[in-house]
Amino acid sequence: MIKRLILVVLSAFFLLPTEIRAEEKAFIPDQDKQRDAERTIKDVFKSDYAKRLPGERQALAQKLLQQSIDTKFDPVSKYVLLKESITVAAQAGDIDLAMLSADELDKNYAVDSIAIKMDALAKATGVATTVAANKALIAQYASLRDSALALDNYDLASRLGAFAENSARKCQDPALVSQTQIRNKEVRESQEEFDKVKRAMQVLKDKPDNPESNLAAGRYLCLTKGDWEKGLPLLIKSSDATLKSIASRELAAPSDPTEQVAIADGLWDLAQRESTTGKKQLTRHASVWYEKALPLLTGFEKTKADSRITRQIDTENLPGLKMVSNRKVIANTICIVADDFVVEVYLNGKPVPPESRKFVTESFGATTEKVEVDVHDGDWLVFNVVNNRLRWGGAYYFATAGVLDNGSIAFSSNYQDPLWSACDNISEVSQFIADPAYGADKHTEKVTKPWGEGDRQIKSLAPEWKGTPIWGKSRNTWIKYNCRAKIGPQ
């Protein structure tokens, strides 16, 4: 039974997710149909294609993307519109728009997403003459490299890392070059671990209790891939006493904060003896356990946990870059109830477009809305919420839930959750919005005089909501959530 379980775990891990998803998407139209559609599209938008200024080309790319999104019954034209949007945006140097169109293409058709994005980035590289443009390229190359790593395609990951390093050199920023080199070193280390785990997998087929093979496979899953759920059952049977002990304690799923901190401390201490990849995964996982314990910690224990969580977040990004999240979508809709209302919603430092915010109800000045955006693990959200303290005896309220299309809740507002923070100093707001780590230690507060209808309203949008309303210190406050998927036992 144990042997079968291990084989199932390893086999499931090494399935390529793109192969599974591709079956749910439309097939690529044949070349003749594509050529006919392209001729029609270029004829319809002939005047737009004739314009050559970068801003005009960006406008054309945006128009083509929107036309594709709005096209429901012509899959050939929809496909070609997206392909054209990618090409036009890349040639105009609008990397973000090119990647947005590529994501839309990948969502609807069985395409090689990485190859399409690499081609777009190659076009954009030719017109990237500024530091900002090259930093955008680095972020996208790094994102694609992570995609290649997720598929264990280390040759491709190495190539993408080299492209990122080349763009970093064009920025003439030694710190940026150094950090891209560190990331590339992680790729080489991961490939070495992957070579070991392939041999270990062969041994585990016949000897599922082999300590050395369990160690190699468990280390790869946990310290290289960050998949602790699959890796811990292997580490508990490994020959490494330290990792075996940590695995045993984790699998017990302790709820006592003292034991949770002990696990976090053990992971953090072990990270200091690991190389780049292992260190990153260990500190990331340690932060998960610090977050579990944080609501009940006080004094130095709380300060230490806060400090280490913040340090871990700071190491996730290259200096001067907003890295592209390559992690899973954790929510498609953000449900919001506010008394009085939310002025602005920011995703990764940028305002959410007004058309993505859908008003639901208004009740004596209090508002309910849905924000329809994809939120990824690693993103951050900021809500500017206001309240008139003279109304309804000073009652106020803000609650939210991140919800997937299937109705499951990814996150809820909760004043005890350390991933929620607040800013009330207008001079710090810009940095609070732009930097996910800034002000992370200034946690939200419990709403002491909540609007009586608030909980009912949020549950009408998200029935499984089990959070709390939250606020800052003033009636005009900015509230931030660092969207980090929980790992391991909850």
Coordinates of C-alpha atoms in Angstrom, one line a residue:
M1 CA 0.0 0.0 0.0
I2 CA 2.8 2.4 0.9
K3 CA 4.7 1.6 -2.2
R4 CA 1.6 2.3 -4.3
L5 CA 1.0 5.6 -2.5
I6 CA 4.5 6.8 -3.2
L7 CA 4.3 5.9 -6.8
V8 CA 1.0 7.8 -7.1
V9 CA 2.4 10.9 -5.4
L10 CA 5.5 10.9 -7.7
S11 CA 3.6 10.1 -10.9
A12 CA 1.0 12.8 -10.2
F13 CA 3.7 15.3 -9.6
F14 CA 5.5 14.7 -12.9
L15 CA 2.4 15.0 -15.1
L16 CA 2.6 18.1 -17.3
P17 CA -0.3 20.4 -16.4
T18 CA -0.3 22.0 -19.9
E19 CA -1.1 18.6 -21.4
I20 CA -4.2 18.3 -19.2
R21 CA -5.4 21.8 -19.8
A22 CA -4.9 21.7 -23.5
E23 CA -7.8 19.1 -23.8
E24 CA -10.2 21.7 -22.5
K25 CA -9.3 24.4 -25.1
A26 CA -10.1 25.0 -28.8
F27 CA -7.7 23.6 -31.4
I28 CA -5.6 26.0 -33.4
P29 CA -7.3 26.9 -36.7
D30 CA -5.6 25.7 -39.9
Q31 CA -3.3 28.0 -41.8
D32 CA -5.5 28.7 -44.7
K33 CA -8.4 29.9 -42.5
Q34 CA -5.9 32.0 -40.5
R35 CA -4.7 33.7 -43.6
D36 CA -8.2 34.5 -44.8
A37 CA -9.1 35.9 -41.3
E38 CA -5.9 38.0 -41.2
R39 CA -6.7 39.6 -44.6
T40 CA -10.2 40.4 -43.4
I41 CA -9.0 41.9 -40.1
K42 CA -6.3 44.0 -41.8
D43 CA -8.9 45.3 -44.3
V44 CA -11.4 46.2 -41.6
F45 CA -8.7 48.0 -39.5
K46 CA -6.8 49.3 -42.6
S47 CA -6.6 52.9 -41.3
D48 CA -5.3 51.7 -37.9
Y49 CA -2.7 49.5 -39.4
A50 CA -1.5 52.4 -41.5
K51 CA -0.5 54.4 -38.3
R52 CA 3.1 54.0 -37.2
L53 CA 3.7 55.9 -34.0
P54 CA 4.2 53.8 -30.9
G55 CA 1.2 55.1 -29.1
E56 CA -1.0 54.5 -32.2
R57 CA 0.4 50.9 -32.5
Q58 CA -0.4 50.3 -28.8
A59 CA -4.0 51.6 -29.4
L60 CA -4.3 49.1 -32.3
A61 CA -3.1 46.2 -30.2
Q62 CA -5.5 47.1 -27.4
K63 CA -8.4 47.4 -30.0
L64 CA -7.5 44.0 -31.5
L65 CA -7.4 42.4 -28.0
Q66 CA -10.8 43.9 -27.1
Q67 CA -12.3 42.8 -30.4
S68 CA -11.1 39.2 -29.7
I69 CA -12.6 39.2 -26.2
D70 CA -15.9 40.4 -27.6
T71 CA -15.9 37.8 -30.4
K72 CA -18.0 34.8 -29.3
F73 CA -18.9 32.8 -32.4
D74 CA -15.9 33.1 -34.8
P75 CA -13.0 31.1 -33.3
V76 CA -10.8 31.6 -36.3
S77 CA -11.0 35.4 -36.2
K78 CA -10.8 35.4 -32.4
Y79 CA -7.5 33.4 -32.7
V80 CA -6.0 35.7 -35.3
L81 CA -7.0 38.9 -33.5
L82 CA -5.1 37.7 -30.5
K83 CA -2.1 36.7 -32.5
E84 CA -2.1 40.1 -34.2
S85 CA -2.5 41.9 -30.9
I86 CA 0.5 40.1 -29.5
T87 CA 2.7 41.0 -32.5
V88 CA 1.6 44.6 -32.7
A89 CA 2.0 45.2 -29.0
A90 CA 5.5 43.6 -28.9
Q91 CA 6.7 45.6 -31.9
A92 CA 5.4 48.8 -30.2
G93 CA 7.4 47.8 -27.0
D94 CA 4.2 47.4 -24.9
I95 CA 5.4 44.2 -23.2
D96 CA 2.6 44.0 -20.6
L97 CA -0.1 44.3 -23.3
A98 CA 1.6 41.6 -25.4
M99 CA 1.7 39.2 -22.5
L100 CA -1.9 40.0 -21.6
S101 CA -2.9 39.0 -25.1
A102 CA -0.8 35.9 -25.0
D103 CA -2.5 34.9 -21.7
E104 CA -5.9 35.4 -23.4
L105 CA -4.7 33.2 -26.3
D106 CA -3.5 30.5 -23.9
K107 CA -6.8 30.6 -22.0
N108 CA -8.8 29.9 -25.1
Y109 CA -6.6 27.7 -27.4
A110 CA -4.3 24.7 -27.2
V111 CA -1.1 26.7 -27.8
D112 CA 2.5 26.5 -26.6
S113 CA 2.2 29.5 -24.3
I114 CA 5.9 29.7 -23.5
A115 CA 6.9 29.6 -27.2
I116 CA 4.4 32.4 -28.1
K117 CA 5.6 34.6 -25.2
M118 CA 9.3 34.0 -26.1
D119 CA 8.6 35.1 -29.7
A120 CA 6.8 38.2 -28.5
L121 CA 9.7 39.1 -26.1
A122 CA 12.2 38.6 -28.9
K123 CA 10.3 41.2 -31.0
A124 CA 10.1 43.5 -28.0
T125 CA 13.8 43.2 -27.2
G126 CA 14.6 44.8 -30.6
V127 CA 12.9 48.0 -29.6
A128 CA 13.8 48.0 -25.8
T129 CA 16.1 51.0 -25.6
T130 CA 15.3 52.3 -22.1
V131 CA 16.0 50.9 -18.6
A132 CA 12.3 50.6 -17.9
A133 CA 11.7 48.6 -21.0
N134 CA 14.6 46.2 -20.2
K135 CA 13.4 45.8 -16.6
A136 CA 10.0 44.8 -18.0
L137 CA 11.7 42.3 -20.2
I138 CA 13.6 40.9 -17.2
A139 CA 10.4 40.4 -15.3
Q140 CA 8.8 38.6 -18.2
Y141 CA 11.8 36.4 -19.0
A142 CA 12.0 35.5 -15.3
S143 CA 8.3 34.6 -15.3
L144 CA 8.7 32.3 -18.4
R145 CA 11.8 30.7 -16.8
D146 CA 9.6 29.8 -13.8
S147 CA 7.0 28.3 -16.1
A148 CA 9.8 26.2 -17.7
L149 CA 11.0 25.1 -14.2
A150 CA 7.4 24.1 -13.3
L151 CA 7.6 21.7 -16.3
D152 CA 11.1 20.5 -15.3
N153 CA 12.4 21.9 -18.7
Y154 CA 15.8 23.0 -17.4
D155 CA 17.4 23.6 -20.8
L156 CA 14.6 26.2 -21.7
A157 CA 14.8 27.7 -18.2
S158 CA 18.6 28.2 -18.7
R159 CA 18.0 29.9 -22.0
L160 CA 15.4 32.3 -20.5
G161 CA 17.7 33.1 -17.6
A162 CA 20.4 34.0 -20.0
F163 CA 18.0 36.4 -21.9
A164 CA 17.1 38.0 -18.5
E165 CA 20.7 38.5 -17.6
N166 CA 21.4 40.1 -21.0
S167 CA 18.6 42.6 -20.4
A168 CA 19.9 43.2 -16.9
R169 CA 23.3 44.2 -18.3
K170 CA 21.7 46.7 -20.6
C171 CA 20.3 48.4 -17.5
Q172 CA 23.9 48.9 -16.3
D173 CA 22.8 48.0 -12.8
P174 CA 25.3 45.8 -11.0
A175 CA 22.8 44.7 -8.3
L176 CA 20.2 43.7 -10.9
V177 CA 22.8 41.7 -12.8
S178 CA 23.9 40.0 -9.6
Q179 CA 20.4 39.0 -8.7
T180 CA 19.7 37.6 -12.2
Q181 CA 22.9 35.6 -11.9
I182 CA 21.7 34.2 -8.5
R183 CA 18.4 33.2 -10.1
N184 CA 20.3 31.4 -12.9
K185 CA 22.4 29.6 -10.3
E186 CA 19.2 28.4 -8.7
V187 CA 18.2 26.9 -12.1
R188 CA 21.5 25.0 -12.3
E189 CA 21.1 23.7 -8.7
S190 CA 17.5 22.6 -9.5
Q191 CA 18.7 20.7 -12.5
E192 CA 21.3 18.9 -10.4
E193 CA 18.5 17.9 -7.9
F194 CA 16.3 16.8 -10.8
D195 CA 19.0 14.5 -12.1
K196 CA 19.2 12.9 -8.7
V197 CA 15.5 12.5 -8.2
K198 CA 15.1 10.7 -11.5
R199 CA 17.5 8.0 -10.3
A200 CA 15.7 8.0 -6.9
M201 CA 12.3 7.4 -8.6
Q202 CA 13.6 4.3 -10.2
V203 CA 14.8 2.9 -6.9
L204 CA 11.5 3.8 -5.2
K205 CA 9.5 1.7 -7.7
D206 CA 11.0 -1.4 -6.1
K207 CA 12.2 -0.1 -2.7
P208 CA 9.6 2.4 -1.4
D209 CA 11.3 2.6 2.0
N210 CA 14.8 3.3 0.8
P211 CA 16.0 6.2 3.0
E212 CA 18.4 7.8 0.5
S213 CA 15.9 7.7 -2.4
N214 CA 13.2 9.1 -0.2
L215 CA 15.6 11.9 0.8
A216 CA 16.5 12.7 -2.8
A217 CA 12.8 12.8 -3.9
G218 CA 11.6 14.6 -0.8
R219 CA 14.3 17.2 -1.0
Y220 CA 13.5 17.9 -4.6
L221 CA 9.8 18.2 -4.0
C222 CA 10.1 20.4 -0.9
L223 CA 13.4 22.3 -1.3
T224 CA 13.4 22.7 -5.1
K225 CA 9.8 22.7 -6.2
G226 CA 8.2 24.0 -2.9
D227 CA 5.7 21.1 -2.9
W228 CA 5.6 20.3 0.8
E229 CA 2.3 18.4 0.6
K230 CA 3.8 15.7 -1.6
G231 CA 7.4 15.9 -0.3
L232 CA 6.8 15.6 3.5
P233 CA 5.6 12.0 3.3
L234 CA 8.9 11.1 1.6
L235 CA 11.1 13.1 4.0
I236 CA 9.6 11.3 7.0
K237 CA 11.1 8.1 5.6
S238 CA 14.4 9.7 4.7
S239 CA 17.9 9.3 6.1
D240 CA 18.3 13.0 7.1
A241 CA 17.5 13.3 10.8
T242 CA 16.7 17.0 10.7
L243 CA 14.4 16.9 7.8
K244 CA 12.8 13.7 9.1
S245 CA 12.0 15.5 12.4
I246 CA 10.6 18.6 10.7
A247 CA 8.4 16.4 8.5
S248 CA 7.1 14.5 11.5
R249 CA 6.2 17.6 13.4
E250 CA 4.5 19.2 10.4
L251 CA 2.4 16.2 9.5
A252 CA 1.1 16.3 13.1
A253 CA -0.6 19.6 12.1
P254 CA -0.1 21.3 15.5
S255 CA -2.4 24.1 16.5
D256 CA -0.4 25.2 19.5
P257 CA 1.5 28.4 18.6
T258 CA 4.6 27.3 20.6
E259 CA 4.9 24.2 18.4
Q260 CA 4.2 26.2 15.2
V261 CA 7.0 28.6 16.0
A262 CA 9.3 25.7 16.8
I263 CA 8.6 24.3 13.3
A264 CA 9.1 27.7 11.7
D265 CA 12.4 28.3 13.7
G266 CA 13.7 24.8 12.6
L267 CA 12.9 25.6 8.9
W268 CA 14.5 29.0 9.2
D269 CA 17.7 27.7 10.9
L270 CA 18.0 24.9 8.3
A271 CA 17.7 27.5 5.5
Q272 CA 20.9 29.2 6.7
R273 CA 22.8 26.1 5.8
E274 CA 21.3 25.6 2.4
S275 CA 22.2 27.0 -1.0
T276 CA 20.1 29.6 -2.9
T277 CA 17.1 27.4 -4.0
G278 CA 16.8 25.4 -0.8
K279 CA 17.2 28.6 1.3
K280 CA 14.4 30.3 -0.6
Q281 CA 11.9 27.4 -0.2
L282 CA 12.8 26.9 3.4
T283 CA 12.3 30.5 4.4
R284 CA 9.1 30.8 2.4
H285 CA 7.7 27.7 4.2
A286 CA 9.0 29.0 7.5
S287 CA 7.0 32.2 7.0
V288 CA 3.8 30.1 6.5
W289 CA 4.2 28.6 10.0
Y290 CA 5.1 32.0 11.5
E291 CA 1.9 33.4 10.0
K292 CA -0.1 30.6 11.6
A293 CA 1.3 31.4 15.0
L294 CA 1.4 35.2 14.7
P295 CA -2.1 36.1 15.9
L296 CA -1.4 34.6 19.4
L297 CA 2.3 35.8 19.7
T298 CA 3.4 38.8 21.8
G299 CA 6.6 40.6 22.6
F300 CA 9.8 39.4 21.0
E301 CA 8.3 36.3 19.6
K302 CA 5.9 38.4 17.6
T303 CA 8.6 40.9 16.5
K304 CA 10.8 38.0 15.4
A305 CA 8.0 36.4 13.4
D306 CA 7.0 39.7 11.8
S307 CA 10.6 40.5 10.9
R308 CA 11.2 37.1 9.3
I309 CA 8.0 37.2 7.3
T310 CA 8.9 40.7 6.0
R311 CA 12.5 39.6 5.1
Q312 CA 11.2 36.6 3.2
I313 CA 8.8 38.7 1.2
D314 CA 11.6 41.2 0.4
T315 CA 13.8 38.4 -1.1
E316 CA 11.1 37.2 -3.5
N317 CA 11.6 40.1 -6.0
L318 CA 14.6 41.3 -7.9
P319 CA 15.6 44.9 -6.9
G320 CA 13.8 47.6 -8.8
L321 CA 11.4 45.1 -10.5
K322 CA 7.8 44.2 -10.0
M323 CA 8.1 40.5 -10.9
V324 CA 5.4 38.8 -12.9
S325 CA 3.5 36.4 -10.7
N326 CA 3.6 32.9 -12.3
R327 CA 1.6 31.3 -9.5
K328 CA -1.9 30.0 -9.6
V329 CA -5.0 32.1 -9.8
I330 CA -6.4 32.1 -6.2
A331 CA -9.5 34.3 -6.9
N332 CA -11.5 35.5 -9.9
T333 CA -13.8 37.9 -8.0
I334 CA -13.4 40.1 -4.9
C335 CA -16.6 40.6 -3.0
I336 CA -16.7 43.8 -1.0
V337 CA -19.1 45.3 1.5
A338 CA -18.3 48.8 2.9
D339 CA -19.9 51.4 5.1
D340 CA -19.6 53.9 3.5
F341 CA -17.7 52.9 0.3
V342 CA -14.4 52.0 -1.4
V343 CA -12.9 54.9 -3.4
E344 CA -10.3 52.9 -5.2
V345 CA -9.0 49.3 -5.5
Y346 CA -5.4 48.7 -6.5
L347 CA -4.0 45.4 -7.8
N348 CA -0.2 45.2 -7.7
G349 CA 0.2 48.9 -7.3
K350 CA -2.2 49.9 -10.2
P351 CA -5.8 51.0 -10.0
V352 CA -8.3 48.3 -11.1
P353 CA -10.1 49.6 -14.2
P354 CA -13.6 51.0 -13.4
E355 CA -15.2 48.5 -15.8
S356 CA -14.0 45.6 -13.6
R357 CA -15.9 47.0 -10.6
K358 CA -19.5 45.9 -10.6
F359 CA -21.9 47.8 -8.2
V360 CA -24.3 45.3 -6.5
T361 CA -26.4 47.2 -3.9
E362 CA -26.6 50.4 -1.9
S363 CA -28.3 50.6 1.5
F364 CA -28.5 54.0 3.2
G365 CA -25.1 54.9 1.9
A366 CA -23.3 51.6 2.6
T367 CA -22.3 49.8 -0.6
T368 CA -21.8 46.3 -2.0
E369 CA -19.7 45.5 -5.1
K370 CA -17.9 42.8 -6.9
V371 CA -14.4 43.4 -8.5
E372 CA -13.9 41.0 -11.4
V373 CA -10.2 40.4 -11.7
D374 CA -7.9 37.4 -11.6
V375 CA -5.8 37.5 -8.4
H376 CA -2.7 35.3 -8.3
D377 CA -0.7 33.9 -5.4
G378 CA 1.9 36.6 -4.9
D379 CA -0.2 39.6 -5.9
W380 CA -1.2 42.3 -3.5
L381 CA -4.4 44.3 -3.2
V382 CA -5.0 47.8 -1.7
F383 CA -8.5 49.2 -0.9
N384 CA -9.0 52.9 -0.1
V385 CA -12.1 52.9 2.2
V386 CA -13.9 55.9 3.7
N387 CA -16.6 56.4 6.3
N388 CA -18.6 59.3 7.5
R389 CA -18.3 59.1 11.3
L390 CA -21.4 61.4 11.8
R391 CA -23.8 58.9 10.2
W392 CA -25.6 56.1 12.1
G393 CA -24.0 56.8 15.4
G394 CA -20.5 56.3 14.0
A395 CA -21.0 52.8 12.6
Y396 CA -18.4 51.7 10.0
Y397 CA -17.6 48.5 8.1
F398 CA -15.3 46.9 5.6
A399 CA -15.3 43.2 4.7
T400 CA -14.1 41.3 1.6
A401 CA -13.7 37.8 0.2
G402 CA -11.6 36.5 -2.7
V403 CA -13.7 33.9 -4.5
L404 CA -13.0 31.5 -7.3
D405 CA -15.5 30.7 -10.0
N406 CA -16.4 27.4 -8.2
G407 CA -17.5 29.4 -5.1
S408 CA -14.6 28.5 -2.9
I409 CA -13.1 31.3 -0.8
A410 CA -9.3 31.9 -1.1
F411 CA -9.1 34.7 1.4
S412 CA -11.3 36.8 3.8
S413 CA -10.8 40.0 5.7
N414 CA -9.7 39.2 9.2
Y415 CA -8.0 41.5 11.7
Q416 CA -6.1 38.6 13.2
D417 CA -4.6 37.7 9.8
P418 CA -1.0 39.2 9.5
L419 CA -1.3 39.4 5.7
W420 CA -3.8 42.3 6.2
S421 CA -2.3 45.7 7.0
A422 CA -3.4 49.3 7.0
C423 CA -2.0 52.8 6.3
D424 CA -3.5 56.0 7.6
N425 CA -0.6 58.4 6.9
I426 CA -1.3 60.2 3.7
S427 CA 2.5 60.8 3.1
E428 CA 3.1 57.1 3.1
V429 CA 0.2 56.0 0.9
S430 CA 2.0 56.0 -2.4
Q431 CA 4.7 53.6 -1.1
F432 CA 2.1 51.5 0.8
I433 CA 0.3 51.0 -2.5
A434 CA 3.4 50.4 -4.7
D435 CA 5.4 48.1 -2.4
P436 CA 3.8 44.9 -1.0
A437 CA 6.2 44.7 1.9
Y438 CA 5.8 48.4 3.0
G439 CA 3.8 48.8 6.1
A440 CA 3.2 45.0 6.4
D441 CA 3.8 45.3 10.2
K442 CA 0.9 47.8 10.7
H443 CA -1.9 45.3 11.0
T444 CA -5.6 46.1 10.5
E445 CA -7.8 46.6 13.5
K446 CA -11.1 45.1 14.8
V447 CA -14.2 47.1 13.8
T448 CA -15.6 48.2 17.2
K449 CA -19.0 49.6 16.0
P450 CA -19.8 47.5 12.8
W451 CA -22.7 48.3 10.5
G452 CA -25.4 45.8 11.6
E453 CA -26.2 44.6 8.1
G454 CA -22.5 44.1 7.0
D455 CA -22.1 40.4 7.8
R456 CA -25.4 39.5 6.2
Q457 CA -24.5 41.4 3.0
I458 CA -21.0 39.8 2.6
K459 CA -22.5 36.4 3.1
S460 CA -25.0 37.1 0.5
L461 CA -22.1 37.4 -2.0
A462 CA -19.8 34.8 -0.4
P463 CA -21.9 32.3 1.6
E464 CA -18.9 30.5 3.1
W465 CA -17.3 33.8 4.4
K466 CA -16.0 33.3 7.9
G467 CA -13.9 36.4 8.3
T468 CA -14.3 39.6 10.2
P469 CA -14.7 43.3 9.2
I470 CA -11.5 45.2 9.4
W471 CA -10.3 48.9 9.4
G472 CA -7.3 51.1 10.0
K473 CA -7.0 53.9 12.5
S474 CA -8.8 56.7 10.7
R475 CA -12.1 56.9 8.8
N476 CA -10.1 57.4 5.5
T477 CA -7.9 54.4 5.4
W478 CA -5.9 52.2 3.0
I479 CA -6.1 48.5 3.6
K480 CA -3.7 46.0 2.0
Y481 CA -3.7 42.2 1.5
N482 CA -0.6 40.3 0.5
C483 CA -2.1 37.4 -1.5
R484 CA -0.1 34.4 -0.5
A485 CA -1.5 30.9 -0.9
K486 CA -1.3 28.8 2.3
I487 CA 0.9 25.8 2.2
G488 CA 0.6 22.6 4.3
P489 CA -1.9 21.9 7.0
Q490 CA -4.3 24.7 7.8

